[in-house]
Tab-separated table of C-alpha atoms in Angstrom:
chain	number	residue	atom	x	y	z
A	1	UNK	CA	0.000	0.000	0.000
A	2	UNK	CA	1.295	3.325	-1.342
A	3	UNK	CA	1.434	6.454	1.376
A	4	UNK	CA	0.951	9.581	-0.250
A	5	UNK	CA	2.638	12.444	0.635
A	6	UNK	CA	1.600	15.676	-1.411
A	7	UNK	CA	4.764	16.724	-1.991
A	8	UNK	CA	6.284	14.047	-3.930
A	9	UNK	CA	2.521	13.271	-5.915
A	10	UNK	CA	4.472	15.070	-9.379
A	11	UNK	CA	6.939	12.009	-9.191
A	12	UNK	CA	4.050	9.094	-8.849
A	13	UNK	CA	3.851	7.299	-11.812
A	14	UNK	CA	0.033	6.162	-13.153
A	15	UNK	CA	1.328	2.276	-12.660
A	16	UNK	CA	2.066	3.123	-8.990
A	17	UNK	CA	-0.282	4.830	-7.877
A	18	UNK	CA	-3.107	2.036	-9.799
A	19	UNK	CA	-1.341	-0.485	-8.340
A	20	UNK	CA	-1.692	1.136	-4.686
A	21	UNK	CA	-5.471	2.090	-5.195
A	22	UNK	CA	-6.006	-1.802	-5.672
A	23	UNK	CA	-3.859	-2.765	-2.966
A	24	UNK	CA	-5.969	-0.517	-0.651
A	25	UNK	CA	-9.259	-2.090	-2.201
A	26	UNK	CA	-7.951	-5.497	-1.557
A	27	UNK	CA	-6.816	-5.047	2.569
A	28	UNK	CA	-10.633	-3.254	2.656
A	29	UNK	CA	-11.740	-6.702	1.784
A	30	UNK	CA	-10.028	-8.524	3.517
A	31	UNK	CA	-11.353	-6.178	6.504
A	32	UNK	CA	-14.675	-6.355	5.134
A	33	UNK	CA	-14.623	-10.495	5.193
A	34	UNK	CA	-13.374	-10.463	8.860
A	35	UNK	CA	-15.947	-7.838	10.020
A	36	UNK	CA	-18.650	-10.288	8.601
A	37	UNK	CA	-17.263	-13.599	10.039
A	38	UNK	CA	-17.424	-11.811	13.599
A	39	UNK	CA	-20.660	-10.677	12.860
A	40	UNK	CA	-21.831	-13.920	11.671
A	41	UNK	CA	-20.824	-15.330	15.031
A	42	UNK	CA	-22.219	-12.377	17.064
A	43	UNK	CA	-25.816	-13.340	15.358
A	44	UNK	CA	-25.559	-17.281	15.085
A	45	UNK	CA	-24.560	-17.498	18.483
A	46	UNK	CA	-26.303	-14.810	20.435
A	47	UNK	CA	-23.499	-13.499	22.183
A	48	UNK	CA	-25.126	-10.032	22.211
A	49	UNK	CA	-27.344	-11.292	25.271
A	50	UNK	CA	-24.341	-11.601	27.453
A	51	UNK	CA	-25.057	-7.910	26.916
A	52	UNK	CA	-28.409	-7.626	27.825
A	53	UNK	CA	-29.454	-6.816	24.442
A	54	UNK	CA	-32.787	-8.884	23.379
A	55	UNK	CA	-32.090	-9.508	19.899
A	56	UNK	CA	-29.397	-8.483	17.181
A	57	UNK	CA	-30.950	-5.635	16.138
A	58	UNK	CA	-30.786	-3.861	19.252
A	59	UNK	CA	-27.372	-5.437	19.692
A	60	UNK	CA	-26.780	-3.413	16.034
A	61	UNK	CA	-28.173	-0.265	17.292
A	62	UNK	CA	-26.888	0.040	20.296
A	63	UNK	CA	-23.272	-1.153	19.609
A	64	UNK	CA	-22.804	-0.490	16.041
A	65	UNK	CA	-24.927	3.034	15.529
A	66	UNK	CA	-21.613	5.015	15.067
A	67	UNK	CA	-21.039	2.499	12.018
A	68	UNK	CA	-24.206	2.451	10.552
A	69	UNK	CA	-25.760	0.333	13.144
A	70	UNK	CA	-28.439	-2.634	11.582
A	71	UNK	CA	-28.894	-0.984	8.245
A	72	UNK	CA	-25.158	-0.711	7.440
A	73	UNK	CA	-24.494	-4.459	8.853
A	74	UNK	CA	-27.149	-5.369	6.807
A	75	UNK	CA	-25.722	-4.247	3.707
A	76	UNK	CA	-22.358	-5.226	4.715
A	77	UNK	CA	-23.764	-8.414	5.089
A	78	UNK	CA	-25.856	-8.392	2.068
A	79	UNK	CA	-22.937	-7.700	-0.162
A	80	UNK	CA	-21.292	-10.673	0.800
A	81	UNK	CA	-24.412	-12.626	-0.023
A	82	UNK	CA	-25.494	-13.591	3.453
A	83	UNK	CA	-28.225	-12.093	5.174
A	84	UNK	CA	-29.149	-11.896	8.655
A	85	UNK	CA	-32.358	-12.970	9.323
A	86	UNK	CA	-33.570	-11.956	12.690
A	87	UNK	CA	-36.131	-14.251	14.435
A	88	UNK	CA	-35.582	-13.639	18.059
């Protein structure tokens, strides 16, 4: 991963600085991947009521609003095709 410095930007090639952009995109999704495997577990194994939280949703809410909260995990994990279905 390329870090830019202003500076020096008039002595980045195109090559480098495409190859960096994708380097970037590819450690976001390997964040992204992680985020939903925890996630996954959160939900599958209702950890969230060690909390005190009734279902995921609130868990979401309460504990994720600065991220989104149940609407961004949501999409998060609809784009990697699974999908939390809540039926606590």
């Amino acid at each position: 991963m390329l870090t830019l410095d202003r500076e020096s930007l008039g002595a980045l090639h195109y090559d480098d600085l495409n190859s960096s952009i994708k380097d970037t995109f590819a450690t976001i999704d390997q964040f992204e991947l992680q985020a939903v495997e925890q996630i996954r577990l959160m939900h599958d194994e209702r950890m969230y009521r060690i909390a005190g939280y009734k279902n995921f949703s609130e868990y979401c809410q309460g504990e994720l609003h600065v991220y989104g909260g149940y609407r961004r995990i949501n999409q998060l994990l609809g784009a990697s095709k699974w999908r939390v279905w809540v039926t606590d």
